[in-house]
Structures are given as C-alpha cells and as structure tokens.
Amino acid sequence: MKPYKHDFIEFALSRNVLKFGEFTLKSGRISPYFFNAGLFNTGRDLAKLGEYYAQAIQASKVEYDVLFGPAYKGIPIATTVAVALANKFDVDKPCCFNRKEAKDHGEGGNLIGSPLKGNILLVDDVITAGTAIRESMEIINANHAELAGVFIALNRKEKGKGELSAIQEVERDYGCQVFSIVDFDDLIAFIETSEQYVPYLSKMREYRKKYGV
Ligand code: OMP
C-alpha cells in the first residue's frame, strides 16, 4: 500500500472518522465499519483532508473547470479541496455547492458559489450503493454541465443495483472515472498488519463476501 494511503487510514482512525462495529447504512446494509467524514471538523484536520484530495486530483491528471461539492458533506470537502489546490499546487479553481431546500427569495436558486458550467469535478465523502452520486448527477444534468470525474475519500467497493460495483455503474452510466484516496482493499491490507485492528478482519471479510465486488 502506498504510504499516503496508510497515513490517511491512520488519520481517519485517530479522529474516529473510521470506526469498526455494527452500522446500518443508508442502503439498509449492516456494515462492520463506517466512515463519518463529518468528524474531520477542526481547521487543521479539514486543511489536511483537503490536501489528501488535492494530491490525488493532481496525480490523476483529470481535466475540469469547476469543483462541485453536493450538500451536505460535500460542501466543506469541496471548499477545503479548492483551498488546498490553490495553496499547495497553485491551481485556482471555482467551487460550487447546492442547497437541499429550494429558495425563492434573495439570490434564489439552489446553487451557491460559482456557476455549475463546463466540466465538473464532483467531490464527496463515500460511495456505497451510488444513490447520492445519482442525485448529484441530476443537478449537473439540469445545469447542462458535464461530469469530468468523481473524487471520494473512501470507495467501499460494494455492489450497486446489480452485480457491478456501484462505482462501475457510475462510470458506465456517466462515462467518467471515479477516484478515491483509499478503498475497501486498502482497509483490509491495513487491518491485516495491525495488531489492534486484526480482530475485525473476519467480519470485514464476511461483509465483502456478501456485498463486495
Ligand atoms: P450511497 O448513496 O449508497 O452511495 O451512500 C453514500 C452515502 O452514505 C454517503 O454520502 C454518506 O452519507 C453515507 N455513508 C457514509 O457516510 N459512510 C459510510 O461508511 C457509509 C455510508 C452509507 O450509508 O452507505
């Protein structure tokens, strides 16, 4: 595993962002682990999180015009990624996010920040079954923009609606690549070499058998 992936998993564990136990997911699946990106919530941690994404975005060489962070968890992520791209890589990109509630006064509309135009780089926390990402695609399509790529922190590598992974379905349906800082296999590789977390290995493997791809 690349050192930055190992560091990122340790970072997530140290902030309780990554936890082991029993969790009911949005999709109804019962998972032996959960990734709660909302617990990256101090200035320093958010700055560090943005740098992990920015580094991965730069390494991917994906071309895009605007960063889009879907409400709610994508909002601070897109913001800190835009700041990290500017500060660390001298790349100054516009950033946009949506509100979930329609607004009919003031500036109106459901988008805040830059217009959602051109090639969009969507940044979010996690993809499990792919529901959240499809909702974001409706917003991108409604604005006649194109999806350039998707960046998430954790790819859970789970089945989507059929036998393909949720991410393979997104890549097939929207013709874009999905990148992540770490994925389920990285978590397994990390646990295998960690005395503290090795007791969770069997439940993780069981879960992969049931929902993994
Ligand atoms: P899907 O919409 O099924 O792809 O699930 C993605 C969403 O589920 C994320 O945007 C989160 O709101 C939530 N989630 C997590 O935050 N972390 C996890 O480890 C798992 C989920 C989840 O419920 O699947």
Short mmCIF file of C-alpha atoms and ligand atoms in Angstrom, two decimals:
data_model
loop_
_atom_site.label_atom_id
_atom_site.label_comp_id
_atom_site.label_asym_id
_atom_site.label_seq_id
_atom_site.Cartn_x
_atom_site.Cartn_y
_atom_site.Cartn_z
CA MET A 1 0.00 0.00 0.00
CA LYS A 2 1.27 3.48 -0.83
CA PRO A 3 2.44 5.35 2.31
CA TYR A 4 -0.08 8.18 1.88
CA LYS A 5 -2.95 5.65 1.94
CA HIS A 6 -1.64 4.14 5.16
CA ASP A 7 -1.29 7.64 6.65
CA PHE A 8 -4.81 8.55 5.59
CA ILE A 9 -6.30 5.45 7.26
CA GLU A 10 -4.40 6.26 10.47
CA PHE A 11 -5.59 9.84 10.26
CA ALA A 12 -9.22 8.68 9.87
CA LEU A 13 -8.91 6.20 12.77
CA SER A 14 -7.34 8.81 15.03
CA ARG A 15 -10.34 11.11 14.53
CA ASN A 16 -12.95 8.31 14.83
CA VAL A 17 -13.91 9.06 11.23
CA LEU A 18 -13.28 5.38 10.54
CA LYS A 19 -14.89 3.11 13.11
CA PHE A 20 -15.47 -0.62 13.44
CA GLY A 21 -18.64 -2.08 14.98
CA GLU A 22 -22.14 -2.54 13.56
CA PHE A 23 -23.71 0.21 11.47
CA THR A 24 -26.86 0.42 9.38
CA LEU A 25 -26.11 2.18 6.10
CA LYS A 26 -28.34 4.41 4.01
CA SER A 27 -28.82 1.43 1.68
CA GLY A 28 -30.05 -0.70 4.62
CA ARG A 29 -26.92 -2.87 4.60
CA ILE A 30 -25.50 -3.72 8.02
CA SER A 31 -21.81 -2.87 7.87
CA PRO A 32 -18.94 -3.78 10.23
CA TYR A 33 -17.37 -0.36 9.62
CA PHE A 34 -18.38 3.22 8.97
CA PHE A 35 -16.62 6.27 7.62
CA ASN A 36 -18.00 9.53 9.00
CA ALA A 37 -16.19 12.35 7.21
CA GLY A 38 -18.09 14.91 9.34
CA LEU A 39 -15.67 14.15 12.17
CA PHE A 40 -12.86 15.84 10.25
CA ASN A 41 -14.04 19.10 11.73
CA THR A 42 -11.19 21.23 13.03
CA GLY A 43 -9.32 23.77 10.95
CA ARG A 44 -6.17 21.67 10.86
CA ASP A 45 -7.96 18.42 10.07
CA LEU A 46 -10.03 19.98 7.30
CA ALA A 47 -6.87 21.51 5.83
CA LYS A 48 -5.16 18.12 5.90
CA LEU A 49 -8.20 16.41 4.37
CA GLY A 50 -8.22 18.94 1.52
CA GLU A 51 -4.56 18.23 0.85
CA TYR A 52 -5.16 14.47 0.54
CA TYR A 53 -7.85 15.07 -2.08
CA ALA A 54 -5.85 17.78 -3.86
CA GLN A 55 -2.84 15.49 -4.12
CA ALA A 56 -4.97 12.71 -5.57
CA ILE A 57 -6.66 15.11 -8.02
CA GLN A 58 -3.31 16.41 -9.25
CA ALA A 59 -1.93 12.87 -9.62
CA SER A 60 -4.98 11.80 -11.68
CA LYS A 61 -4.37 14.49 -14.33
CA VAL A 62 -8.14 14.78 -14.76
CA GLU A 63 -9.19 17.97 -16.59
CA TYR A 64 -12.04 20.02 -15.17
CA ASP A 65 -13.41 23.54 -14.86
CA VAL A 66 -15.37 23.59 -11.61
CA LEU A 67 -15.34 21.71 -8.29
CA PHE A 68 -18.78 20.66 -7.09
CA GLY A 69 -19.49 19.56 -3.51
CA PRO A 70 -23.02 18.14 -3.06
CA ALA A 71 -24.91 19.06 0.14
CA TYR A 72 -24.16 18.46 2.88
CA LYS A 73 -20.95 16.56 3.39
CA GLY A 74 -19.54 17.54 0.01
CA ILE A 75 -19.68 21.25 0.89
CA PRO A 76 -16.76 21.53 3.33
CA ILE A 77 -14.86 18.95 1.28
CA ALA A 78 -15.10 20.92 -1.99
CA THR A 79 -14.19 24.10 -0.11
CA THR A 80 -11.09 22.70 1.57
CA VAL A 81 -10.04 20.98 -1.68
CA ALA A 82 -10.28 24.30 -3.57
CA VAL A 83 -8.13 25.98 -0.89
CA ALA A 84 -5.57 23.13 -0.91
CA LEU A 85 -5.33 23.18 -4.72
CA ALA A 86 -4.62 26.92 -4.60
CA ASN A 87 -2.20 26.86 -1.66
CA LYS A 88 -0.29 23.68 -2.41
CA PHE A 89 -0.47 23.42 -6.20
CA ASP A 90 -1.13 26.97 -7.37
CA VAL A 91 -4.31 25.74 -9.12
CA ASP A 92 -7.14 28.23 -8.62
CA LYS A 93 -10.47 26.54 -9.46
CA PRO A 94 -14.02 27.81 -8.95
CA CYS A 95 -16.07 25.95 -6.40
CA CYS A 96 -19.83 25.36 -6.28
CA PHE A 97 -22.27 23.60 -4.00
CA ASN A 98 -26.02 23.14 -3.70
CA ARG A 99 -28.58 23.66 -1.01
CA LYS A 100 -31.13 20.93 -0.41
CA GLU A 101 -34.03 23.32 0.29
CA ALA A 102 -35.40 25.40 -2.58
CA LYS A 103 -35.09 29.15 -2.00
CA ASP A 104 -37.42 31.63 -3.67
CA HIS A 105 -36.09 34.96 -2.36
CA GLY A 106 -32.70 36.71 -2.20
CA GLU A 107 -30.30 35.25 -4.73
CA GLY A 108 -32.75 32.41 -5.47
CA GLY A 109 -31.85 29.05 -6.97
CA ASN A 110 -30.30 26.01 -5.40
CA LEU A 111 -26.66 26.62 -6.25
CA ILE A 112 -24.16 28.65 -4.28
CA GLY A 113 -20.72 29.83 -5.36
CA SER A 114 -19.51 29.52 -8.93
CA PRO A 115 -21.97 28.68 -11.75
CA LEU A 116 -22.09 24.95 -12.47
CA LYS A 117 -20.77 25.13 -16.03
CA GLY A 118 -18.41 23.12 -18.20
CA ASN A 119 -16.54 20.03 -16.93
CA ILE A 120 -17.39 19.29 -13.34
CA LEU A 121 -15.24 17.52 -10.79
CA LEU A 122 -17.54 16.13 -8.14
CA VAL A 123 -16.03 15.69 -4.68
CA ASP A 124 -17.80 13.77 -1.93
CA ASP A 125 -17.12 11.53 1.05
CA VAL A 126 -18.15 7.94 0.33
CA ILE A 127 -19.89 5.88 -2.35
CA THR A 128 -21.74 2.78 -1.16
CA ALA A 129 -24.67 1.91 -3.43
CA GLY A 130 -24.36 5.06 -5.55
CA THR A 131 -27.63 6.79 -4.62
CA ALA A 132 -26.06 10.09 -3.51
CA ILE A 133 -23.99 10.36 -6.66
CA ARG A 134 -27.03 9.85 -8.88
CA GLU A 135 -28.80 12.70 -7.12
CA SER A 136 -25.79 14.92 -7.84
CA MET A 137 -25.87 13.88 -11.49
CA GLU A 138 -29.42 15.18 -11.78
CA ILE A 139 -28.17 18.60 -10.65
CA ILE A 140 -25.24 18.52 -13.10
CA ASN A 141 -27.50 17.44 -15.98
CA ALA A 142 -30.13 20.06 -15.13
CA ASN A 143 -27.40 22.70 -15.49
CA HIS A 144 -26.23 21.26 -18.85
CA ALA A 145 -22.78 20.66 -17.41
CA GLU A 146 -20.59 17.59 -18.00
CA LEU A 147 -19.15 15.28 -15.36
CA ALA A 148 -15.33 15.15 -15.70
CA GLY A 149 -14.72 12.82 -12.75
CA VAL A 150 -15.60 11.95 -9.18
CA PHE A 151 -13.30 12.09 -6.16
CA ILE A 152 -14.22 10.45 -2.89
CA ALA A 153 -12.29 9.64 0.28
CA LEU A 154 -13.39 6.00 0.52
CA ASN A 155 -14.54 3.58 -2.14
CA ARG A 156 -16.40 0.87 -0.24
CA LYS A 157 -16.28 -1.35 -3.36
CA GLU A 158 -19.83 -2.59 -2.95
CA LYS A 159 -22.44 -3.83 -5.37
CA GLY A 160 -24.67 -1.18 -6.84
CA LYS A 161 -28.10 -2.07 -8.21
CA GLY A 162 -26.89 -5.21 -9.96
CA GLU A 163 -23.71 -7.29 -9.98
CA LEU A 164 -21.37 -4.46 -10.94
CA SER A 165 -19.91 -2.26 -8.22
CA ALA A 166 -21.73 0.99 -7.54
CA ILE A 167 -18.68 2.77 -8.90
CA GLN A 168 -18.53 0.68 -12.08
CA GLU A 169 -22.20 1.55 -12.62
CA VAL A 170 -21.48 5.26 -12.19
CA GLU A 171 -18.52 5.02 -14.59
CA ARG A 172 -20.64 3.15 -17.13
CA ASP A 173 -23.71 5.39 -16.84
CA TYR A 174 -21.91 8.73 -16.81
CA GLY A 175 -18.76 7.94 -18.82
CA CYS A 176 -16.37 9.25 -16.17
CA GLN A 177 -13.73 7.90 -13.85
CA VAL A 178 -14.21 7.63 -10.08
CA PHE A 179 -11.09 8.07 -7.92
CA SER A 180 -10.68 7.57 -4.20
CA ILE A 181 -7.98 8.24 -1.62
CA VAL A 182 -8.46 4.72 -0.19
CA ASP A 183 -10.72 1.75 -0.89
CA PHE A 184 -12.01 -1.34 0.90
CA ASP A 185 -8.97 -3.41 -0.11
CA ASP A 186 -6.68 -0.79 1.44
CA LEU A 187 -8.65 -1.10 4.69
CA ILE A 188 -8.22 -4.89 4.63
CA ALA A 189 -4.48 -4.56 3.91
CA PHE A 190 -4.16 -2.10 6.80
CA ILE A 191 -6.06 -4.33 9.24
CA GLU A 192 -4.02 -7.39 8.26
CA THR A 193 -0.85 -5.70 9.51
CA SER A 194 -2.31 -4.10 12.60
CA GLU A 195 -2.41 -5.92 15.94
CA GLN A 196 -5.04 -3.54 17.25
CA TYR A 197 -7.50 -3.93 14.39
CA VAL A 198 -6.90 -7.52 13.27
CA PRO A 199 -9.86 -8.79 15.39
CA TYR A 200 -12.18 -7.01 12.91
CA LEU A 201 -10.76 -8.84 9.92
CA SER A 202 -13.21 -11.77 9.84
CA LYS A 203 -16.29 -9.50 9.94
CA MET A 204 -14.80 -7.34 7.21
CA ARG A 205 -14.18 -10.38 5.00
CA GLU A 206 -17.70 -11.69 5.65
CA TYR A 207 -19.12 -8.34 4.60
CA ARG A 208 -17.05 -8.34 1.44
CA LYS A 209 -18.44 -11.79 0.55
CA LYS A 210 -21.98 -10.50 0.90
CA TYR A 211 -21.79 -7.06 -0.71
CA GLY A 212 -18.31 -6.67 -2.15
CA VAL A 213 -17.34 -6.75 -5.79
P1 OMP B 1 -24.79 5.75 -1.30
O1 OMP B 1 -25.73 6.90 -1.58
O2 OMP B 1 -25.50 4.43 -1.01
O3 OMP B 1 -23.70 5.62 -2.32
O4 OMP B 1 -24.10 6.06 0.10
C1 OMP B 1 -23.23 7.14 0.26
C2 OMP B 1 -23.65 7.97 1.46
O5 OMP B 1 -23.87 7.14 2.61
C3 OMP B 1 -22.58 8.92 1.89
O6 OMP B 1 -22.64 10.15 1.21
C4 OMP B 1 -22.86 9.04 3.39
O7 OMP B 1 -23.90 9.96 3.64
C5 OMP B 1 -23.35 7.67 3.82
N1 OMP B 1 -22.27 6.77 4.36
C6 OMP B 1 -21.15 7.28 4.99
O8 OMP B 1 -21.02 8.48 5.23
N2 OMP B 1 -20.13 6.44 5.36
C7 OMP B 1 -20.17 5.09 5.20
O9 OMP B 1 -19.20 4.39 5.55
C8 OMP B 1 -21.33 4.55 4.60
C9 OMP B 1 -22.39 5.38 4.23
C10 OMP B 1 -23.65 4.75 3.83
O10 OMP B 1 -24.67 4.99 4.49
O11 OMP B 1 -23.59 3.91 2.92
#
